[in-house]
């Protein structure tokens, strides 16, 4: 019997999925036709805005998690904790999965086509709105993985 993970485990990922779509729709969609410089400026502003919102909600300071201690792995002259090894493995799996997604799926190819020339991709039948949405969902998923890794490393 397969057990579902508790909702508290899935909450950060689903929240990041939703928030990435909201950020894309509110801030980036209105200005993406103005060029990359404007999008870069908007990105910096969105970063400051999100940082301020998170600090007001969560507060400032370092938070730690009580996670069980695992042994260390000796590799040559290096001493690596198992958590660091697991994070490197998770990063490798994420990179491999993203590569497969971008190169082997129709959505990934649409995202790549849209990145090269948005108007040409649209004229060739690519649903740019769906591809943009898929891009933001992928960004939200990778941000969730990075957030969990940062939480583990402290």
GROMACS .gro file of N, CA and C in nm:
model
  462
    1UNK      N    1   0.084  -0.119   0.000
    1UNK     CA    2   0.000   0.000   0.000
    1UNK      C    3   0.088   0.124   0.000
    2UNK      N    4   0.059   0.214  -0.091
    2UNK     CA    5   0.137   0.337  -0.102
    2UNK      C    6   0.072   0.442  -0.013
    3UNK      N    7   0.155   0.501   0.073
    3UNK     CA    8   0.105   0.605   0.162
    3UNK      C    9   0.133   0.741   0.102
    4UNK      N   10   0.036   0.828   0.112
    4UNK     CA   11   0.054   0.966   0.068
    4UNK      C   12   0.134   1.042   0.172
    5UNK      N   13   0.221   1.135   0.129
    5UNK     CA   14   0.293   1.216   0.228
    5UNK      C   15   0.196   1.311   0.296
    6UNK      N   16   0.226   1.351   0.417
    6UNK     CA   17   0.137   1.445   0.486
    6UNK      C   18   0.130   1.578   0.412
    7UNK      N   19   0.021   1.647   0.431
    7UNK     CA   20   0.002   1.775   0.361
    7UNK      C   21   0.108   1.876   0.397
    8UNK      N   22   0.160   1.869   0.520
    8UNK     CA   23   0.263   1.965   0.559
    8UNK      C   24   0.389   1.947   0.475
    9UNK      N   25   0.413   1.827   0.425
    9UNK     CA   26   0.529   1.804   0.339
    9UNK      C   27   0.508   1.867   0.202
   10UNK      N   28   0.387   1.860   0.150
   10UNK     CA   29   0.359   1.912   0.016
   10UNK      C   30   0.330   2.061   0.014
   11UNK      N   31   0.299   2.120   0.129
   11UNK     CA   32   0.259   2.260   0.135
   11UNK      C   33   0.361   2.356   0.073
   12UNK      N   34   0.492   2.344   0.106
   12UNK     CA   35   0.586   2.440   0.043
   12UNK      C   36   0.589   2.430  -0.108
   13UNK      N   37   0.580   2.309  -0.161
   13UNK     CA   38   0.587   2.294  -0.306
   13UNK      C   39   0.462   2.350  -0.374
   14UNK      N   40   0.345   2.318  -0.321
   14UNK     CA   41   0.223   2.369  -0.384
   14UNK      C   42   0.215   2.521  -0.369
   15UNK      N   43   0.262   2.574  -0.257
   15UNK     CA   44   0.263   2.718  -0.238
   15UNK      C   45   0.357   2.784  -0.337
   16UNK      N   46   0.474   2.725  -0.359
   16UNK     CA   47   0.567   2.782  -0.456
   16UNK      C   48   0.512   2.773  -0.598
   17UNK      N   49   0.444   2.663  -0.631
   17UNK     CA   50   0.383   2.651  -0.763
   17UNK      C   51   0.285   2.766  -0.784
   18UNK      N   52   0.197   2.783  -0.688
   18UNK     CA   53   0.094   2.886  -0.702
   18UNK      C   54   0.154   3.026  -0.703
   19UNK      N   55   0.247   3.052  -0.611
   19UNK     CA   56   0.304   3.186  -0.604
   19UNK      C   57   0.384   3.220  -0.728
   20UNK      N   58   0.451   3.119  -0.788
   20UNK     CA   59   0.526   3.149  -0.910
   20UNK      C   60   0.431   3.187  -1.023
   21UNK      N   61   0.315   3.122  -1.030
   21UNK     CA   62   0.218   3.159  -1.134
   21UNK      C   63   0.160   3.298  -1.109
   22UNK      N   64   0.134   3.330  -0.983
   22UNK     CA   65   0.079   3.462  -0.949
   22UNK      C   66   0.181   3.572  -0.981
   23UNK      N   67   0.307   3.549  -0.944
   23UNK     CA   68   0.412   3.648  -0.972
   23UNK      C   69   0.427   3.667  -1.123
   24UNK      N   70   0.424   3.558  -1.196
   24UNK     CA   71   0.436   3.569  -1.342
   24UNK      C   72   0.321   3.650  -1.400
   25UNK      N   73   0.201   3.622  -1.355
   25UNK     CA   74   0.085   3.690  -1.412
   25UNK      C   75   0.079   3.837  -1.371
   26UNK      N   76   0.113   3.868  -1.246
   26UNK     CA   77   0.102   4.005  -1.198
   26UNK      C   78   0.215   4.096  -1.244
   27UNK      N   79   0.338   4.043  -1.244
   27UNK     CA   80   0.452   4.131  -1.266
   27UNK      C   81   0.521   4.114  -1.401
   28UNK      N   82   0.534   3.991  -1.448
   28UNK     CA   83   0.613   3.970  -1.569
   28UNK      C   84   0.532   3.974  -1.698
   29UNK      N   85   0.412   3.920  -1.697
   29UNK     CA   86   0.331   3.921  -1.819
   29UNK      C   87   0.305   4.061  -1.873
   30UNK      N   88   0.277   4.161  -1.786
   30UNK     CA   89   0.251   4.296  -1.840
   30UNK      C   90   0.374   4.363  -1.903
   31UNK      N   91   0.497   4.321  -1.865
   31UNK     CA   92   0.615   4.393  -1.913
   31UNK      C   93   0.705   4.310  -2.004
   32UNK      N   94   0.671   4.186  -2.031
   32UNK     CA   95   0.764   4.102  -2.109
   32UNK      C   96   0.783   4.149  -2.252
   33UNK      N   97   0.689   4.224  -2.305
   33UNK     CA   98   0.704   4.276  -2.442
   33UNK      C   99   0.792   4.401  -2.447
   34UNK      N  100   0.831   4.456  -2.333
   34UNK     CA  101   0.911   4.579  -2.329
   34UNK      C  102   1.061   4.554  -2.340
   35UNK      N  103   1.102   4.428  -2.339
   35UNK     CA  104   1.243   4.397  -2.358
   35UNK      C  105   1.309   4.342  -2.233
   36UNK      N  106   1.428   4.284  -2.251
   36UNK     CA  107   1.494   4.217  -2.139
   36UNK      C  108   1.542   4.311  -2.029
   37UNK      N  109   1.576   4.435  -2.062
   37UNK     CA  110   1.623   4.528  -1.959
   37UNK      C  111   1.511   4.560  -1.860
   38UNK      N  112   1.394   4.585  -1.910
   38UNK     CA  113   1.279   4.614  -1.824
   38UNK      C  114   1.244   4.492  -1.739
   39UNK      N  115   1.250   4.374  -1.799
   39UNK     CA  116   1.220   4.252  -1.724
   39UNK      C  117   1.323   4.232  -1.614
   40UNK      N  118   1.450   4.264  -1.639
   40UNK     CA  119   1.553   4.255  -1.536
   40UNK      C  120   1.526   4.352  -1.422
   41UNK      N  121   1.488   4.472  -1.454
   41UNK     CA  122   1.456   4.572  -1.350
   41UNK      C  123   1.336   4.526  -1.268
   42UNK      N  124   1.235   4.474  -1.334
   42UNK     CA  125   1.117   4.422  -1.264
   42UNK      C  126   1.157   4.305  -1.175
   43UNK      N  127   1.249   4.221  -1.222
   43UNK     CA  128   1.294   4.107  -1.142
   43UNK      C  129   1.358   4.152  -1.011
   44UNK      N  130   1.440   4.255  -1.019
   44UNK     CA  131   1.503   4.306  -0.897
   44UNK      C  132   1.397   4.361  -0.803
   45UNK      N  133   1.301   4.434  -0.856
   45UNK     CA  134   1.193   4.487  -0.772
   45UNK      C  135   1.109   4.377  -0.708
   46UNK      N  136   1.078   4.273  -0.785
   46UNK     CA  137   1.001   4.161  -0.732
   46UNK      C  138   1.079   4.089  -0.623
   47UNK      N  139   1.211   4.078  -0.641
   47UNK     CA  140   1.294   4.015  -0.538
   47UNK      C  141   1.288   4.093  -0.408
   48UNK      N  142   1.302   4.225  -0.415
   48UNK     CA  143   1.293   4.306  -0.294
   48UNK      C  144   1.154   4.297  -0.231
   49UNK      N  145   1.051   4.298  -0.314
   49UNK     CA  146   0.914   4.288  -0.263
   49UNK      C  147   0.891   4.155  -0.191
   50UNK      N  148   0.932   4.045  -0.254
   50UNK     CA  149   0.912   3.914  -0.192
   50UNK      C  150   0.995   3.900  -0.064
   51UNK      N  151   1.115   3.953  -0.064
   51UNK     CA  152   1.198   3.949   0.056
   51UNK      C  153   1.131   4.024   0.170
   52UNK      N  154   1.078   4.142   0.140
   52UNK     CA  155   1.010   4.219   0.243
   52UNK      C  156   0.884   4.150   0.295
   53UNK      N  157   0.807   4.090   0.206
   53UNK     CA  158   0.686   4.018   0.248
   53UNK      C  159   0.722   3.900   0.337
   54UNK      N  160   0.822   3.823   0.296
   54UNK     CA  161   0.862   3.707   0.376
   54UNK      C  162   0.918   3.748   0.511
   55UNK      N  163   0.995   3.856   0.516
   55UNK     CA  164   1.046   3.903   0.645
   55UNK      C  165   0.933   3.950   0.737
   56UNK      N  166   0.831   4.012   0.680
   56UNK     CA  167   0.720   4.057   0.764
   56UNK      C  168   0.635   3.940   0.812
   57UNK      N  169   0.624   3.835   0.732
   57UNK     CA  170   0.544   3.720   0.772
   57UNK      C  171   0.619   3.626   0.867
   58UNK      N  172   0.744   3.596   0.833
   58UNK     CA  173   0.820   3.497   0.907
   58UNK      C  174   0.908   3.561   1.012
   59UNK      N  175   0.954   3.680   0.988
   59UNK     CA  176   1.046   3.746   1.078
   59UNK      C  177   1.189   3.727   1.030
   60UNK      N  178   1.279   3.799   1.094
   60UNK     CA  179   1.420   3.789   1.057
   60UNK      C  180   1.490   3.696   1.154
   61UNK      N  181   1.605   3.652   1.116
   61UNK     CA  182   1.683   3.563   1.203
   61UNK      C  183   1.698   3.426   1.140
   62UNK      N  184   1.778   3.348   1.204
   62UNK     CA  185   1.807   3.214   1.155
   62UNK      C  186   1.714   3.116   1.224
   63UNK      N  187   1.655   3.029   1.145
   63UNK     CA  188   1.571   2.923   1.197
   63UNK      C  189   1.641   2.791   1.173
   64UNK      N  190   1.631   2.705   1.270
   64UNK     CA  191   1.694   2.575   1.254
   64UNK      C  192   1.589   2.466   1.265
   65UNK      N  193   1.619   2.354   1.205
   65UNK     CA  194   1.531   2.238   1.210
   65UNK      C  195   1.600   2.129   1.289
   66UNK      N  196   1.521   2.060   1.369
   66UNK     CA  197   1.576   1.947   1.442
   66UNK      C  198   1.569   1.825   1.352
   67UNK      N  199   1.678   1.796   1.288
   67UNK     CA  200   1.685   1.679   1.203
   67UNK      C  201   1.788   1.585   1.263
   68UNK      N  202   1.765   1.457   1.251
   68UNK     CA  203   1.857   1.363   1.314
   68UNK      C  204   1.997   1.371   1.252
   69UNK      N  205   2.094   1.351   1.337
   69UNK     CA  206   2.232   1.352   1.289
   69UNK      C  207   2.263   1.221   1.218
   70UNK      N  208   2.325   1.234   1.105
   70UNK     CA  209   2.372   1.117   1.034
   70UNK      C  210   2.524   1.116   1.038
   71UNK      N  211   2.582   1.004   1.010
   71UNK     CA  212   2.727   0.993   1.009
   71UNK      C  213   2.787   1.074   0.896
   72UNK      N  214   2.917   1.067   0.887
   72UNK     CA  215   2.989   1.139   0.782
   72UNK      C  216   3.054   1.039   0.688
   73UNK      N  217   3.080   1.086   0.571
   73UNK     CA  218   3.141   1.005   0.467
   73UNK      C  219   3.281   1.059   0.443
   74UNK      N  220   3.380   0.972   0.448
   74UNK     CA  221   3.519   1.011   0.424
   74UNK      C  222   3.553   0.982   0.278
   75UNK      N  223   3.583   1.087   0.202
   75UNK     CA  224   3.621   1.073   0.063
   75UNK      C  225   3.757   1.140   0.046
   76UNK      N  226   3.859   1.058   0.031
   76UNK     CA  227   3.995   1.113   0.024
   76UNK      C  228   4.026   1.186   0.153
   77UNK      N  229   4.056   1.313   0.143
   77UNK     CA  230   4.083   1.393   0.262
   77UNK      C  231   3.962   1.475   0.306
   78UNK      N  232   3.847   1.452   0.242
   78UNK     CA  233   3.727   1.530   0.272
   78UNK      C  234   3.637   1.455   0.369
   79UNK      N  235   3.571   1.530   0.453
   79UNK     CA  236   3.471   1.475   0.543
   79UNK      C  237   3.337   1.537   0.505
   80UNK      N  238   3.247   1.457   0.448
   80UNK     CA  239   3.118   1.506   0.399
   80UNK      C  240   3.006   1.446   0.481
   81UNK      N  241   2.910   1.531   0.520
   81UNK     CA  242   2.792   1.478   0.589
   81UNK      C  243   2.702   1.412   0.486
   82UNK      N  244   2.622   1.318   0.531
   82UNK     CA  245   2.531   1.248   0.439
   82UNK      C  246   2.427   1.342   0.383
   83UNK      N  247   2.390   1.446   0.457
   83UNK     CA  248   2.294   1.542   0.405
   83UNK      C  249   2.350   1.616   0.285
   84UNK      N  250   2.477   1.652   0.290
   84UNK     CA  251   2.538   1.720   0.176
   84UNK      C  252   2.544   1.627   0.054
   85UNK      N  253   2.574   1.502   0.080
   85UNK     CA  254   2.577   1.404  -0.029
   85UNK      C  255   2.437   1.390  -0.090
   86UNK      N  256   2.335   1.382  -0.004
   86UNK     CA  257   2.197   1.371  -0.053
   86UNK      C  258   2.155   1.494  -0.132
   87UNK      N  259   2.200   1.611  -0.090
   87UNK     CA  260   2.165   1.733  -0.162
   87UNK      C  261   2.232   1.735  -0.300
   88UNK      N  262   2.357   1.690  -0.308
   88UNK     CA  263   2.424   1.682  -0.437
   88UNK      C  264   2.351   1.583  -0.527
   89UNK      N  265   2.308   1.470  -0.471
   89UNK     CA  266   2.233   1.371  -0.549
   89UNK      C  267   2.100   1.430  -0.596
   90UNK      N  268   2.032   1.502  -0.506
   90UNK     CA  269   1.905   1.565  -0.544
   90UNK      C  270   1.926   1.669  -0.654
   91UNK      N  271   2.035   1.745  -0.646
   91UNK     CA  272   2.066   1.844  -0.751
   91UNK      C  273   2.094   1.774  -0.884
   92UNK      N  274   2.166   1.663  -0.879
   92UNK     CA  275   2.195   1.590  -1.002
   92UNK      C  276   2.067   1.532  -1.063
   93UNK      N  277   1.980   1.478  -0.978
   93UNK     CA  278   1.853   1.424  -1.027
   93UNK      C  279   1.766   1.536  -1.085
   94UNK      N  280   1.765   1.651  -1.019
   94UNK     CA  281   1.687   1.765  -1.069
   94UNK      C  282   1.740   1.812  -1.204
   95UNK      N  283   1.873   1.821  -1.217
   95UNK     CA  284   1.932   1.865  -1.343
   95UNK      C  285   1.903   1.764  -1.455
   96UNK      N  286   1.913   1.636  -1.422
   96UNK     CA  287   1.885   1.533  -1.521
   96UNK      C  288   1.738   1.537  -1.562
   97UNK      N  289   1.649   1.549  -1.463
   97UNK     CA  290   1.506   1.556  -1.492
   97UNK      C  291   1.471   1.678  -1.575
   98UNK      N  292   1.533   1.791  -1.544
   98UNK     CA  293   1.507   1.912  -1.622
   98UNK      C  294   1.558   1.898  -1.765
   99UNK      N  295   1.674   1.834  -1.781
   99UNK     CA  296   1.728   1.811  -1.915
   99UNK      C  297   1.635   1.722  -1.996
  100UNK      N  298   1.588   1.614  -1.936
  100UNK     CA  299   1.494   1.524  -2.005
  100UNK      C  300   1.366   1.599  -2.039
  101UNK      N  301   1.315   1.677  -1.944
  101UNK     CA  302   1.192   1.752  -1.967
  101UNK      C  303   1.208   1.851  -2.083
  102UNK      N  304   1.319   1.923  -2.085
  102UNK     CA  305   1.339   2.026  -2.187
  102UNK      C  306   1.369   1.968  -2.325
  103UNK      N  307   1.430   1.850  -2.330
  103UNK     CA  308   1.471   1.795  -2.460
  103UNK      C  309   1.378   1.689  -2.517
  104UNK      N  310   1.297   1.625  -2.432
  104UNK     CA  311   1.218   1.512  -2.481
  104UNK      C  312   1.068   1.532  -2.478
  105UNK      N  313   1.020   1.638  -2.415
  105UNK     CA  314   0.875   1.657  -2.410
  105UNK      C  315   0.834   1.770  -2.503
  106UNK      N  316   0.710   1.767  -2.543
  106UNK     CA  317   0.656   1.872  -2.631
  106UNK      C  318   0.657   2.007  -2.559
  107UNK      N  319   0.625   2.005  -2.430
  107UNK     CA  320   0.624   2.130  -2.353
  107UNK      C  321   0.765   2.188  -2.342
  108UNK      N  322   0.863   2.102  -2.316
  108UNK     CA  323   1.001   2.149  -2.307
  108UNK      C  324   1.050   2.208  -2.437
  109UNK      N  325   1.015   2.145  -2.547
  109UNK     CA  326   1.055   2.198  -2.678
  109UNK      C  327   0.984   2.330  -2.706
  110UNK      N  328   0.861   2.342  -2.661
  110UNK     CA  329   0.789   2.469  -2.678
  110UNK      C  330   0.854   2.579  -2.596
  111UNK      N  331   0.899   2.546  -2.475
  111UNK     CA  332   0.967   2.645  -2.391
  111UNK      C  333   1.097   2.689  -2.458
  112UNK      N  334   1.171   2.594  -2.512
  112UNK     CA  335   1.296   2.627  -2.580
  112UNK      C  336   1.272   2.713  -2.703
  113UNK      N  337   1.169   2.679  -2.779
  113UNK     CA  338   1.137   2.758  -2.898
  113UNK      C  339   1.095   2.899  -2.859
  114UNK      N  340   1.020   2.909  -2.753
  114UNK     CA  341   0.974   3.039  -2.708
  114UNK      C  342   1.089   3.124  -2.655
  115UNK      N  343   1.188   3.059  -2.595
  115UNK     CA  344   1.304   3.133  -2.545
  115UNK      C  345   1.387   3.191  -2.659
  116UNK      N  346   1.389   3.123  -2.771
  116UNK     CA  347   1.468   3.172  -2.885
  116UNK      C  348   1.396   3.286  -2.956
  117UNK      N  349   1.270   3.264  -2.991
  117UNK     CA  350   1.194   3.367  -3.062
  117UNK      C  351   1.045   3.346  -3.032
  118UNK      N  352   0.995   3.427  -2.943
  118UNK     CA  353   0.857   3.412  -2.896
  118UNK      C  354   0.755   3.427  -3.010
  119UNK      N  355   0.771   3.527  -3.093
  119UNK     CA  356   0.673   3.550  -3.198
  119UNK      C  357   0.677   3.440  -3.305
  120UNK      N  358   0.797   3.391  -3.335
  120UNK     CA  359   0.808   3.282  -3.431
  120UNK      C  360   0.746   3.154  -3.375
  121UNK      N  361   0.770   3.128  -3.247
  121UNK     CA  362   0.710   3.010  -3.184
  121UNK      C  363   0.558   3.019  -3.187
  122UNK      N  364   0.506   3.137  -3.159
  122UNK     CA  365   0.360   3.156  -3.163
  122UNK      C  366   0.306   3.137  -3.304
  123UNK      N  367   0.380   3.185  -3.404
  123UNK     CA  368   0.332   3.169  -3.541
  123UNK      C  369   0.339   3.024  -3.589
  124UNK      N  370   0.423   2.944  -3.525
  124UNK     CA  371   0.434   2.802  -3.561
  124UNK      C  372   0.338   2.715  -3.480
  125UNK      N  373   0.252   2.776  -3.400
  125UNK     CA  374   0.149   2.701  -3.330
  125UNK      C  375   0.178   2.668  -3.185
  126UNK      N  376   0.284   2.724  -3.130
  126UNK     CA  377   0.316   2.700  -2.989
  126UNK      C  378   0.223   2.783  -2.903
  127UNK      N  379   0.160   2.719  -2.807
  127UNK     CA  380   0.076   2.791  -2.712
  127UNK      C  381   0.169   2.860  -2.612
  128UNK      N  382   0.198   2.987  -2.636
  128UNK     CA  383   0.297   3.057  -2.555
  128UNK      C  384   0.250   3.078  -2.412
  129UNK      N  385   0.122   3.091  -2.394
  129UNK     CA  386   0.069   3.108  -2.258
  129UNK      C  387   0.090   2.981  -2.176
  130UNK      N  388   0.061   2.866  -2.235
  130UNK     CA  389   0.082   2.739  -2.163
  130UNK      C  390   0.230   2.712  -2.141
  131UNK      N  391   0.313   2.745  -2.238
  131UNK     CA  392   0.457   2.725  -2.222
  131UNK      C  393   0.513   2.816  -2.114
  132UNK      N  394   0.465   2.938  -2.108
  132UNK     CA  395   0.507   3.030  -2.003
  132UNK      C  396   0.464   2.979  -1.866
  133UNK      N  397   0.342   2.930  -1.859
  133UNK     CA  398   0.291   2.874  -1.733
  133UNK      C  399   0.375   2.754  -1.690
  134UNK      N  400   0.411   2.667  -1.784
  134UNK     CA  401   0.493   2.551  -1.752
  134UNK      C  402   0.632   2.593  -1.706
  135UNK      N  403   0.684   2.699  -1.765
  135UNK     CA  404   0.814   2.751  -1.722
  135UNK      C  405   0.809   2.795  -1.577
  136UNK      N  406   0.705   2.869  -1.542
  136UNK     CA  407   0.694   2.917  -1.405
  136UNK      C  408   0.670   2.804  -1.306
  137UNK      N  409   0.599   2.701  -1.348
  137UNK     CA  410   0.581   2.585  -1.260
  137UNK      C  411   0.714   2.513  -1.237
  138UNK      N  412   0.795   2.501  -1.340
  138UNK     CA  413   0.927   2.439  -1.325
  138UNK      C  414   1.015   2.523  -1.233
  139UNK      N  415   1.008   2.654  -1.249
  139UNK     CA  416   1.084   2.744  -1.161
  139UNK      C  417   1.039   2.727  -1.016
  140UNK      N  418   0.909   2.718  -0.995
  140UNK     CA  419   0.859   2.698  -0.859
  140UNK      C  420   0.904   2.566  -0.799
  141UNK      N  421   0.906   2.460  -0.879
  141UNK     CA  422   0.951   2.329  -0.830
  141UNK      C  423   1.099   2.332  -0.794
  142UNK      N  424   1.180   2.393  -0.879
  142UNK     CA  425   1.323   2.401  -0.849
  142UNK      C  426   1.350   2.491  -0.728
  143UNK      N  427   1.272   2.596  -0.713
  143UNK     CA  428   1.286   2.681  -0.593
  143UNK      C  429   1.250   2.604  -0.467
  144UNK      N  430   1.149   2.516  -0.476
  144UNK     CA  431   1.114   2.433  -0.362
  144UNK      C  432   1.225   2.337  -0.324
  145UNK      N  433   1.287   2.275  -0.422
  145UNK     CA  434   1.399   2.185  -0.395
  145UNK      C  435   1.515   2.263  -0.332
  146UNK      N  436   1.544   2.380  -0.385
  146UNK     CA  437   1.652   2.463  -0.330
  146UNK      C  438   1.620   2.508  -0.187
  147UNK      N  439   1.494   2.541  -0.161
  147UNK     CA  440   1.457   2.582  -0.027
  147UNK      C  441   1.471   2.470   0.075
  148UNK      N  442   1.434   2.350   0.037
  148UNK     CA  443   1.450   2.236   0.127
  148UNK      C  444   1.598   2.210   0.152
  149UNK      N  445   1.680   2.221   0.046
  149UNK     CA  446   1.823   2.200   0.062
  149UNK      C  447   1.883   2.305   0.156
  150UNK      N  448   1.843   2.430   0.141
  150UNK     CA  449   1.893   2.536   0.229
  150UNK      C  450   1.847   2.515   0.372
  151UNK      N  451   1.724   2.464   0.389
  151UNK     CA  452   1.676   2.435   0.523
  151UNK      C  453   1.754   2.324   0.591
  152UNK      N  454   1.795   2.226   0.513
  152UNK     CA  455   1.872   2.116   0.569
  152UNK      C  456   2.014   2.161   0.605
  153UNK      N  457   2.075   2.238   0.516
  153UNK     CA  458   2.212   2.282   0.540
  153UNK      C  459   2.222   2.389   0.648
  154UNK      N  460   2.113   2.464   0.666
  154UNK     CA  461   2.114   2.566   0.770
  154UNK      C  462   2.180   2.687   0.724
   0.00000   0.00000   0.00000
